[in-house]
PDB file of C-alpha atoms in Angstrom:
ATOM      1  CA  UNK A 800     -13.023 -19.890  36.220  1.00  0.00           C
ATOM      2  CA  UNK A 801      -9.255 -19.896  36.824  1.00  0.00           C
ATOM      3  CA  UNK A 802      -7.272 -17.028  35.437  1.00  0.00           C
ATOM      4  CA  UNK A 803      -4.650 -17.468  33.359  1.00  0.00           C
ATOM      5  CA  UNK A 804      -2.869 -14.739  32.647  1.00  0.00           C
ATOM      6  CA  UNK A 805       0.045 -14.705  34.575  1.00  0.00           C
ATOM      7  CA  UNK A 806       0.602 -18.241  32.783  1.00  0.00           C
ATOM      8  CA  UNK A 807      -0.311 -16.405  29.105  1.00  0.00           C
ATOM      9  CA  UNK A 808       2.157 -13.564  30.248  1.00  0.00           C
ATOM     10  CA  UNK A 809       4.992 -16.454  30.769  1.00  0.00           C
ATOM     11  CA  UNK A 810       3.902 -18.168  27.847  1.00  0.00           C
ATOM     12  CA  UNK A 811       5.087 -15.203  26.070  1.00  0.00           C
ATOM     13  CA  UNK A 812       8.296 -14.902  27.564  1.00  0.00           C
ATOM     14  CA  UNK A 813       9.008 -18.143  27.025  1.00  0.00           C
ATOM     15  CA  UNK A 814       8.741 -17.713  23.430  1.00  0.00           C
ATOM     16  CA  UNK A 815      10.508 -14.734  22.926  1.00  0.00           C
ATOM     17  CA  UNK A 816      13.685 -16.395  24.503  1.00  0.00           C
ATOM     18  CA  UNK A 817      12.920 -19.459  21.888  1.00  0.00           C
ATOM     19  CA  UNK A 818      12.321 -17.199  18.909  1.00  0.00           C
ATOM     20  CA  UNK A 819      15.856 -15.133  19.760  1.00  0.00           C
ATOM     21  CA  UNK A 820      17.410 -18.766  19.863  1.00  0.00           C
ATOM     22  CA  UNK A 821      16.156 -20.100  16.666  1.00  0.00           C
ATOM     23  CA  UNK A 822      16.236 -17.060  14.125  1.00  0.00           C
ATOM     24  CA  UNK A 823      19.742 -17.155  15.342  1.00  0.00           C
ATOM     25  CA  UNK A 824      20.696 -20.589  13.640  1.00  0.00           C
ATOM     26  CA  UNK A 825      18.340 -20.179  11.011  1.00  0.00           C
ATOM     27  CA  UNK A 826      19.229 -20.734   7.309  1.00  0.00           C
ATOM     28  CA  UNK A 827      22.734 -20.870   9.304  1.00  0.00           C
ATOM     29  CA  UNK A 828      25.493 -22.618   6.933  1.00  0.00           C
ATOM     30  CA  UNK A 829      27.286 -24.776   9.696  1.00  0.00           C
ATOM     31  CA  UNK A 830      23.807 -25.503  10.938  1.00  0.00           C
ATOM     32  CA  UNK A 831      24.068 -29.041  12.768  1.00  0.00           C
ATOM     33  CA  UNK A 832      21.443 -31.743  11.854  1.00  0.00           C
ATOM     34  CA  UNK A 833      21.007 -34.630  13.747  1.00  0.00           C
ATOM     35  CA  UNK A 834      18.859 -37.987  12.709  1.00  0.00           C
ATOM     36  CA  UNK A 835      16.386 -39.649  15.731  1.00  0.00           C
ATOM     37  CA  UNK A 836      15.695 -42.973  16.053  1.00  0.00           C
ATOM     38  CA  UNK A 837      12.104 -42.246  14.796  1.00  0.00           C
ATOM     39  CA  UNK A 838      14.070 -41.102  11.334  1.00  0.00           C
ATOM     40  CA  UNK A 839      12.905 -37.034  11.559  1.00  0.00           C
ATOM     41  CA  UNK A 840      15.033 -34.445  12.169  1.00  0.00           C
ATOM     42  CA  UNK A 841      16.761 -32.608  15.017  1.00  0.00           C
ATOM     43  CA  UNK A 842      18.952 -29.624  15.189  1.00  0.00           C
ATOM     44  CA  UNK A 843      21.041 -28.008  17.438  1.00  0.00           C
ATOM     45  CA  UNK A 844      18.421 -25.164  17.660  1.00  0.00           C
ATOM     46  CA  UNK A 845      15.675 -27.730  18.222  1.00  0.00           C
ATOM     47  CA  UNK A 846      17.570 -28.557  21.689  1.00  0.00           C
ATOM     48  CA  UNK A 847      18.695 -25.021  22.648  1.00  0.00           C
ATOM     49  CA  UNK A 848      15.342 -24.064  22.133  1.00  0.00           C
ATOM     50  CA  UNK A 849      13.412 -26.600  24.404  1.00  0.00           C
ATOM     51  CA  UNK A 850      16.777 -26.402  27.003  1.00  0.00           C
ATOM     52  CA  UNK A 851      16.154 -22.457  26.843  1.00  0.00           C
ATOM     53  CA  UNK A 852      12.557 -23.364  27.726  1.00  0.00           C
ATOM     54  CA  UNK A 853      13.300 -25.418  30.202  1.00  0.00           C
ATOM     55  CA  UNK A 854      15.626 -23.415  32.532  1.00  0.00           C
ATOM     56  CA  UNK A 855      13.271 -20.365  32.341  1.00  0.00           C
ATOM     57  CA  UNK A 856      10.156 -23.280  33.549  1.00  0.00           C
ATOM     58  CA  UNK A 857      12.261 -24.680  36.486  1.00  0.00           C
ATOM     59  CA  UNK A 858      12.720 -20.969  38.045  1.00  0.00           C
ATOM     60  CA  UNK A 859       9.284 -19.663  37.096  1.00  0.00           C
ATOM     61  CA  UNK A 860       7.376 -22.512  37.718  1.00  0.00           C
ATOM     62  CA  UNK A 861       9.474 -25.053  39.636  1.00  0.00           C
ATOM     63  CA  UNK A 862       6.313 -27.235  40.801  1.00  0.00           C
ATOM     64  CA  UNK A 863       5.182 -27.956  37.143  1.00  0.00           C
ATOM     65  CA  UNK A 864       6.150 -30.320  35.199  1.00  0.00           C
ATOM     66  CA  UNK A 865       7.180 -30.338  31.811  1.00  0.00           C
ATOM     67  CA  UNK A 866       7.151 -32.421  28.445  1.00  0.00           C
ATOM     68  CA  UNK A 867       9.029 -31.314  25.127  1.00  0.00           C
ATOM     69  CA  UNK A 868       9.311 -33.274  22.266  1.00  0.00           C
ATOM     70  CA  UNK A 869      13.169 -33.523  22.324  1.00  0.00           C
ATOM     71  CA  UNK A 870      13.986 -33.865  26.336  1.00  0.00           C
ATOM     72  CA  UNK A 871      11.018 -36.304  27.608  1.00  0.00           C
ATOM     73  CA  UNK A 872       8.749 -35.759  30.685  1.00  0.00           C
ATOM     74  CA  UNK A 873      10.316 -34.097  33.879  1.00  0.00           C
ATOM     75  CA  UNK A 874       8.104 -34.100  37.088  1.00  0.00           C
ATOM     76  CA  UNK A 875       4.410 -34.492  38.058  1.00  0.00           C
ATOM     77  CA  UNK A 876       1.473 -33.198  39.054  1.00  0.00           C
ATOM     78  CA  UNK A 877      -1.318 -31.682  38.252  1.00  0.00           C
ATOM     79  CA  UNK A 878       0.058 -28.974  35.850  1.00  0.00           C
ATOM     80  CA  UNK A 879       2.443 -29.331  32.558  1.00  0.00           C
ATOM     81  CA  UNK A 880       3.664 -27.509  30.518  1.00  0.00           C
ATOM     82  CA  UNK A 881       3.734 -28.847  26.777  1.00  0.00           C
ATOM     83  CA  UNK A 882       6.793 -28.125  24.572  1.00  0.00           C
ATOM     84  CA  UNK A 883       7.689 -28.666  20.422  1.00  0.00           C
ATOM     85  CA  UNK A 884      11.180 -25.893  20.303  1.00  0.00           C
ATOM     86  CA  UNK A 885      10.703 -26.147  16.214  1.00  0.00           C
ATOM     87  CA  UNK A 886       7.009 -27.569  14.915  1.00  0.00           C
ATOM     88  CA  UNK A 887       8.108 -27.933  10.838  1.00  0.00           C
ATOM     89  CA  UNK A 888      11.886 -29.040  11.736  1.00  0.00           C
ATOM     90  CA  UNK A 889      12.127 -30.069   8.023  1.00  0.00           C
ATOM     91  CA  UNK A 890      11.041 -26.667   6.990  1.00  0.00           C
ATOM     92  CA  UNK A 891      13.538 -25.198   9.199  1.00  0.00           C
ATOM     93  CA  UNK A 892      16.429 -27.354   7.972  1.00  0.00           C
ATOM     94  CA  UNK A 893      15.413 -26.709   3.995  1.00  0.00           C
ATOM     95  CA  UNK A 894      15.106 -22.449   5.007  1.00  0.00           C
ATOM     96  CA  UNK A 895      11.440 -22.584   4.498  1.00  0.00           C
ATOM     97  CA  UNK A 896       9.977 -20.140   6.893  1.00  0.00           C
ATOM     98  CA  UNK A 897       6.987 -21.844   8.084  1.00  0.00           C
ATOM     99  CA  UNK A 898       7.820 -22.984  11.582  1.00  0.00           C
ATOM    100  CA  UNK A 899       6.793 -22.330  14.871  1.00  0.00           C
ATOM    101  CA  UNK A 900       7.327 -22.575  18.772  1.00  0.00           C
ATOM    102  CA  UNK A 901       4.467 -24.590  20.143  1.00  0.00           C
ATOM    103  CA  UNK A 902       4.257 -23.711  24.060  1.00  0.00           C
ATOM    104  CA  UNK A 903       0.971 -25.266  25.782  1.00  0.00           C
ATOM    105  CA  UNK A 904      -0.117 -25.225  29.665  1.00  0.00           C
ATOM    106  CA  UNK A 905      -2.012 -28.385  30.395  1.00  0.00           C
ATOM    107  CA  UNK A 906      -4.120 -28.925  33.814  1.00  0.00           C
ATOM    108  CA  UNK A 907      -5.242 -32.434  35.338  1.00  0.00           C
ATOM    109  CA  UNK A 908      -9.404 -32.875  35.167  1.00  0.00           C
ATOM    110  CA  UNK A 909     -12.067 -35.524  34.856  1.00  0.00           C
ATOM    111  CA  UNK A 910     -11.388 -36.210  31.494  1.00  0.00           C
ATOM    112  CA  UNK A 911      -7.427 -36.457  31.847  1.00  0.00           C
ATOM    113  CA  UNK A 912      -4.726 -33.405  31.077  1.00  0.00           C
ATOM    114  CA  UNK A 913      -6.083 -30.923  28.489  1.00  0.00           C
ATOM    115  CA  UNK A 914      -5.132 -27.588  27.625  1.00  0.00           C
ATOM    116  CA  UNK A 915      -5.725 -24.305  29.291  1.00  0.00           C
ATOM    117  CA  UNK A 916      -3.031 -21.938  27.733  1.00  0.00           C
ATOM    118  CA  UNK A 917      -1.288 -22.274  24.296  1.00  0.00           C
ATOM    119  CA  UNK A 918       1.151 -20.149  22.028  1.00  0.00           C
ATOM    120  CA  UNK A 919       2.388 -20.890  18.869  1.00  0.00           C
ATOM    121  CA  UNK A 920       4.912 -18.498  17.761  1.00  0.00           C
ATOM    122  CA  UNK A 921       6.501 -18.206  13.981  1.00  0.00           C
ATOM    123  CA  UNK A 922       8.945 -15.770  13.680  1.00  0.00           C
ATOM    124  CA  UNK A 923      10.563 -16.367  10.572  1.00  0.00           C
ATOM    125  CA  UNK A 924       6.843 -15.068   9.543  1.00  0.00           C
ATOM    126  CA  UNK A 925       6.539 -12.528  12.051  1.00  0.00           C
ATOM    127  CA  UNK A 926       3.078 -14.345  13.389  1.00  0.00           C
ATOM    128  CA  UNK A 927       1.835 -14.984  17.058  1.00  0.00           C
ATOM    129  CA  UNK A 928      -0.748 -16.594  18.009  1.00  0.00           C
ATOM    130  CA  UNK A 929      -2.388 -17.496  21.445  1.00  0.00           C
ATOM    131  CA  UNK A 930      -5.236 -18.325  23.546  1.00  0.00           C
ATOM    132  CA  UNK A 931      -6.487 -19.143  27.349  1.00  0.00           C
ATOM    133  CA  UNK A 932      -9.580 -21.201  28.518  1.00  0.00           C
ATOM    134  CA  UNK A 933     -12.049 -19.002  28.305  1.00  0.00           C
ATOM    135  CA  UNK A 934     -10.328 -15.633  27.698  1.00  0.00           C
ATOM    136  CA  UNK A 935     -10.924 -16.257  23.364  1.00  0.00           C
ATOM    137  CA  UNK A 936      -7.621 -16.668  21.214  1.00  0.00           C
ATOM    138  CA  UNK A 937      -5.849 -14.005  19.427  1.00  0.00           C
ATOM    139  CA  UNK A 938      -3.230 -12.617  17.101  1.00  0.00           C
ATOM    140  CA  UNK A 939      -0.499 -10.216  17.487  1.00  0.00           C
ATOM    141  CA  UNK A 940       3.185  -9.410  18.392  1.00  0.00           C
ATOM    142  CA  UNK A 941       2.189  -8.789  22.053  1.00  0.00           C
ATOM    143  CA  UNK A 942      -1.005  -9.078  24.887  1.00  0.00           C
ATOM    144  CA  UNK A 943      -1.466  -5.662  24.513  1.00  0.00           C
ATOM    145  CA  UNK A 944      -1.373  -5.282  20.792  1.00  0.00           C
ATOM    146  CA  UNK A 945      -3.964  -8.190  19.190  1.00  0.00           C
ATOM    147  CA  UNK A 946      -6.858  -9.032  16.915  1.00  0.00           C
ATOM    148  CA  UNK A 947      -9.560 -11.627  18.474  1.00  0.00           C
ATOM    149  CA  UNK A 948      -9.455 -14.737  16.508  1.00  0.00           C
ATOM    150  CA  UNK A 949     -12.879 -16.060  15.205  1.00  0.00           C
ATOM    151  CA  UNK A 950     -12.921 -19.250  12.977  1.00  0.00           C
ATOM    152  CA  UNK A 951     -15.459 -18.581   9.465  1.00  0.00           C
ATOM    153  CA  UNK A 952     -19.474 -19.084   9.359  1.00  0.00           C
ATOM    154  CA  UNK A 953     -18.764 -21.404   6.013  1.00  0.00           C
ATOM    155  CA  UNK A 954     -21.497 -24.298   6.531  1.00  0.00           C
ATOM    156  CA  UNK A 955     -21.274 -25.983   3.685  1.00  0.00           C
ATOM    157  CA  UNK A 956     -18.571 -29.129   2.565  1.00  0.00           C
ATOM    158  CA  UNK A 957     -18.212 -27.495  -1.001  1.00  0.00           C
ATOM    159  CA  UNK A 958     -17.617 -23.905  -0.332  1.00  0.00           C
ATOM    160  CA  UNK A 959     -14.919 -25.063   2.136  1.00  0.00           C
ATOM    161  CA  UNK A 960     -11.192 -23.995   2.271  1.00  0.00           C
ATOM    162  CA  UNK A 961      -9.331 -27.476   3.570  1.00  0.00           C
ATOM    163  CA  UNK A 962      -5.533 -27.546   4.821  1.00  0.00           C
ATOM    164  CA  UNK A 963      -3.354 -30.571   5.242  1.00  0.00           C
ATOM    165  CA  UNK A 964       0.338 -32.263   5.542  1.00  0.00           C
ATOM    166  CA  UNK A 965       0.709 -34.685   3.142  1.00  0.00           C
ATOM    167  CA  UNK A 966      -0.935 -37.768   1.629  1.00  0.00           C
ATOM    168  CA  UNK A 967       1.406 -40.523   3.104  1.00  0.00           C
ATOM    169  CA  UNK A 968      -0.144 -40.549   6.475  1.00  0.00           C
ATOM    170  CA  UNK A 969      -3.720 -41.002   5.410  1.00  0.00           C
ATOM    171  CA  UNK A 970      -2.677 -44.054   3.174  1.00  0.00           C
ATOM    172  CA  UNK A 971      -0.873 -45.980   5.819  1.00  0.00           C
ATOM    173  CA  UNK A 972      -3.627 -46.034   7.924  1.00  0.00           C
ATOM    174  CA  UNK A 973      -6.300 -47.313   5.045  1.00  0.00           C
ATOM    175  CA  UNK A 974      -7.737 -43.545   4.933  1.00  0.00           C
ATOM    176  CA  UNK A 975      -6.792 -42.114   1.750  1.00  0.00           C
ATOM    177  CA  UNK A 976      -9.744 -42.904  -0.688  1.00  0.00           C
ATOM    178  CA  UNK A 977     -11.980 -41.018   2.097  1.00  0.00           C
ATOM    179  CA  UNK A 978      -9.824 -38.063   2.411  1.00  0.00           C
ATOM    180  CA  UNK A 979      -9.324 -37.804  -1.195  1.00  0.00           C
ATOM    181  CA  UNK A 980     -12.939 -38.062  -1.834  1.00  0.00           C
ATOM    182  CA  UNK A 981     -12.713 -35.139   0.720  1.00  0.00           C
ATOM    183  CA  UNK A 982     -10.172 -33.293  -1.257  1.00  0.00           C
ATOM    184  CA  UNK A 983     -13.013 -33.412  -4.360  1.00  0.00           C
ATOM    185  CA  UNK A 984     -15.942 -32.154  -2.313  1.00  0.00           C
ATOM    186  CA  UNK A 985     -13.660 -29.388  -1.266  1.00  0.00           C
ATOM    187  CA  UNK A 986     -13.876 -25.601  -2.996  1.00  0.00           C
ATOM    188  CA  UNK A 987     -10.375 -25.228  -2.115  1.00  0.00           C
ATOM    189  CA  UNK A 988      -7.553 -27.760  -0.972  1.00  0.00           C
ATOM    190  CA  UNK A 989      -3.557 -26.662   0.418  1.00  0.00           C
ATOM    191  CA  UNK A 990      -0.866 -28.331   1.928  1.00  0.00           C
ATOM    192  CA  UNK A 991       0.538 -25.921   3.989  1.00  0.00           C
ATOM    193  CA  UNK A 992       1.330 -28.218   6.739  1.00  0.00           C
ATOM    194  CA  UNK A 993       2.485 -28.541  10.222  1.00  0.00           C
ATOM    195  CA  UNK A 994       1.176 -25.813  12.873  1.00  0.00           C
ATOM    196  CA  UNK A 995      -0.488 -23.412  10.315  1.00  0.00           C
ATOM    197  CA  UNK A 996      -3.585 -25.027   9.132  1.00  0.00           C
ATOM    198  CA  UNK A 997      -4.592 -25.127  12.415  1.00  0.00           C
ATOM    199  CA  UNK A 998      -3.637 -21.228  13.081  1.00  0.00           C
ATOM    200  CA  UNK A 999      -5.770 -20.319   9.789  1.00  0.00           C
ATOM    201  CA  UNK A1000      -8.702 -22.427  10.681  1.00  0.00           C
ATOM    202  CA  UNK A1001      -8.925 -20.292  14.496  1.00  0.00           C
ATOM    203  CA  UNK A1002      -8.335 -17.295  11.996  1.00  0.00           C
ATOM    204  CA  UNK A1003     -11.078 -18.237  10.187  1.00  0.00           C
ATOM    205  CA  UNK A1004      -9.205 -18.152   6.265  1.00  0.00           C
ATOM    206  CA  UNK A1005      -9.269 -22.118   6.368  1.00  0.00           C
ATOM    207  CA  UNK A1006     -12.438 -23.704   7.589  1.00  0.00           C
ATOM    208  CA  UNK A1007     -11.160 -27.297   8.078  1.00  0.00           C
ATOM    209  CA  UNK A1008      -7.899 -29.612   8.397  1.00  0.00           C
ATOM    210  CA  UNK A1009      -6.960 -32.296   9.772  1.00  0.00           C
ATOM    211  CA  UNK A1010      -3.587 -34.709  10.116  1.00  0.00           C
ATOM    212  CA  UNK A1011      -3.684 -38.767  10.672  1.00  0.00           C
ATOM    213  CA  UNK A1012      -0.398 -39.149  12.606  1.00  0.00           C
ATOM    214  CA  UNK A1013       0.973 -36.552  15.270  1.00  0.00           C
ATOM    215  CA  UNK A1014       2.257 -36.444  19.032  1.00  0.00           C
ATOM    216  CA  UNK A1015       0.594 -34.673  21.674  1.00  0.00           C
ATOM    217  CA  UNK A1016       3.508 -31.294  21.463  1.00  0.00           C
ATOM    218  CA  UNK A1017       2.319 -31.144  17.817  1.00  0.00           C
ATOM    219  CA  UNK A1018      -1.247 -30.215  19.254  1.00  0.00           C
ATOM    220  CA  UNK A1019      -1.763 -29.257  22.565  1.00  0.00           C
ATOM    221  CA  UNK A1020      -1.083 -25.618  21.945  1.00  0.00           C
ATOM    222  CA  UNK A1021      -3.033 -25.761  18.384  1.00  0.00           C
ATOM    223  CA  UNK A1022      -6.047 -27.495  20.133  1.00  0.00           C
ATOM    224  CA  UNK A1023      -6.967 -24.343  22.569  1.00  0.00           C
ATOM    225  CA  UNK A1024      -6.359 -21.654  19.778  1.00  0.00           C
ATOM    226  CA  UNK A1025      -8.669 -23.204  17.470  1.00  0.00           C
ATOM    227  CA  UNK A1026     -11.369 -24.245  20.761  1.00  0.00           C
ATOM    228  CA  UNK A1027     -11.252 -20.627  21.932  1.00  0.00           C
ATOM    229  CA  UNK A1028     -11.793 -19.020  17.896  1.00  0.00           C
ATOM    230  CA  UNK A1029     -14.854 -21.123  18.436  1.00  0.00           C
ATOM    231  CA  UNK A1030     -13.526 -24.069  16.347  1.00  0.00           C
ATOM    232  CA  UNK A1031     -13.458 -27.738  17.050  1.00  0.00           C
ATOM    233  CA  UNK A1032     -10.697 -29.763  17.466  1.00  0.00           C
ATOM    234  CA  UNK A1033     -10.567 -33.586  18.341  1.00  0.00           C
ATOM    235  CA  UNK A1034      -9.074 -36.447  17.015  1.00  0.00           C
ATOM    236  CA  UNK A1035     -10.525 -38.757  14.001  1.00  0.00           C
ATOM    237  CA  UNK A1036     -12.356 -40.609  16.385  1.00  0.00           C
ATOM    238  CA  UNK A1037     -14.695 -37.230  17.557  1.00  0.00           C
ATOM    239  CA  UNK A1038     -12.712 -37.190  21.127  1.00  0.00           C
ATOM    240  CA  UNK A1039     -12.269 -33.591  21.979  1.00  0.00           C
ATOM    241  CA  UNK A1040      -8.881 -32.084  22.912  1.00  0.00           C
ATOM    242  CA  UNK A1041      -5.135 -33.055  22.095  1.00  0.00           C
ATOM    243  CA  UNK A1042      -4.860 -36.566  22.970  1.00  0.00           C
ATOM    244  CA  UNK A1043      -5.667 -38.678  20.045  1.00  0.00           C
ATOM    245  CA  UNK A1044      -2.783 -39.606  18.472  1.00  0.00           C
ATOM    246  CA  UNK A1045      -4.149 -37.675  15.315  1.00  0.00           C
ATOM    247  CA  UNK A1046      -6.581 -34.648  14.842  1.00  0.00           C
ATOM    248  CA  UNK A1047      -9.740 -32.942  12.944  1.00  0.00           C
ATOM    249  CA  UNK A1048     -10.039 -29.259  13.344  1.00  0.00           C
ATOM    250  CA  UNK A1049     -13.047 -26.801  11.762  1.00  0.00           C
ATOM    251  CA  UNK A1050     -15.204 -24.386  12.365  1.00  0.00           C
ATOM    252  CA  UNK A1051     -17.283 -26.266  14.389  1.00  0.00           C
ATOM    253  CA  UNK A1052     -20.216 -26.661  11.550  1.00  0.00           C
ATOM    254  CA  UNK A1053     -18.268 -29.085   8.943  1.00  0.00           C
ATOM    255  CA  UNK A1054     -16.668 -31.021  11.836  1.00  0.00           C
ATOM    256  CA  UNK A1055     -18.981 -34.030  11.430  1.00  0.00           C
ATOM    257  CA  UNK A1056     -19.078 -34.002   7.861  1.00  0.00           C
ATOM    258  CA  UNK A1057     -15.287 -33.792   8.032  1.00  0.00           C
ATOM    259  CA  UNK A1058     -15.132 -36.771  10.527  1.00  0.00           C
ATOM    260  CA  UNK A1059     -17.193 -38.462   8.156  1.00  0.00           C
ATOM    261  CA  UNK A1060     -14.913 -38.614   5.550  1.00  0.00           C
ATOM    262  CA  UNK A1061     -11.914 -39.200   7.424  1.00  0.00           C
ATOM    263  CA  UNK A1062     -13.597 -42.316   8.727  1.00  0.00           C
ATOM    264  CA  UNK A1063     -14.662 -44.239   5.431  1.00  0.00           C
ATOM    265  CA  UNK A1064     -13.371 -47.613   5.113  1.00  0.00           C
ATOM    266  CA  UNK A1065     -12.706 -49.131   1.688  1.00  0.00           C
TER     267      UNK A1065
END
């Protein structure tokens, strides 16, 4: 198996240049916020972020190519490099400190590009998180000072912690009555939204979540973390990996119950 730690190791790098950038401008009072054409918001640290990013990509790895949420694709081949400068922008805007750097490695294979290094890095929490195929997924400030993620051994629907965004999603897509029959078989239901569901689920303090609208930046990092805690992630429709459109993750043992329920029709 390839080894990935020169890639983890840059990974890391990458995000402490993007973590310097944005705890700069955040809860800044001239802070300038932009609208896209898809109505969410962008800042100014959104873009030095992923520029940032960039310019440290095309001298370390000048044969990759790269996507990022706020610049596009740049390049081919066989490798990318996956980039969201600010998952939880609205969080970011409002001074709520849940928001991360998402920073993902993809590789070409049989079954298209998936994943083979993600970071997700929140430092307005003071939280890292990381993982590489088949080197297990961890939690700390640095490699040399982390605890091995493992998601929880909960096996049952009704002694499970769930974590989602919001309700909007699921109801424009004709899939609220199932998830909020979910949301009753559920011991325990949160919305902490955006990156961190997916970070507790690898921990293993969530067992399940799961979001009906995202873009590939949004998960390609998440979806490695949570695979190499020993989770599952795939979209509604039970593909594995980031490329759905939307996504499921769990500790493995409630992801087809959890599918199930996401996939009732009314």
């Amino acid at each position: 198996m390839p080894d990935y730690h020169d890639d983890l190791h840059l990974a890391h790098v990458l995000a402490d240049a993007a973590d310097a950038t944005t705890m700069d401008r955040f809860k800044a009072l001239d802070l300038k916020v932009e609208t896209k054409p898809d109505m969410t918001p962008v800042t100014e640290a959104d873009k030095a972020a992923e520029e940032l990013i960039r310019g440290h990509l095309h001298r370390a790895r000048p044969r990759d190519a790269i996507l990022g949420e706020e610049y596009g694709i740049e390049g081919t081949g066989p490798r990318r490099w996956v980039i969201d400068p600010i998952d939880g922008t609205k969080n970011y805007v409002r001074g709520v400190p849940v928001w991360a750097t998402l920073i993902s490695l993809m590789e070409a294979g049989e079954d298209g590009f998936q994943p083979v290094v993600g970071l997700v890095s929140a430092p307005a929490l003071n939280r890292r998180w990381w993982a590489a195929k088949g080197a297990g997924a961890f939690s700390g400030r640095s490699l040399t000072s982390a605890s091995r993620l493992q998601v929880s051994k909960v096996e049952r629907i009704a002694d499970a912690s769930l974590a989602y965004s919001s309700l909007t999603g699921w109801e424009e897509q004709g899939r609220l009555d199932g998830f909020m029959d979910l949301t009753r078989a559920c011991w325990r239901t949160r919305g902490y939204g955006d990156f961190w569901p997916y970070m507790m689920v690898a921990e293993g303090s969530v067992d399940i979540c799961a979001e009906p609208e995202l873009s590939l930046w949004d998960m390609a990092a998440n979806a490695i973390i949570v695979q190499e805690a020993g989770g599952r992630f795939t979209s509604l429709d039970g593909v594995s990996g980031p490329g759905g459109g939307n996504a499921a993750a769990s500790n493995g043992t409630l992801h087809h119950e959890l599918l199930g329920y996401l996939n009732q029709r009314y």
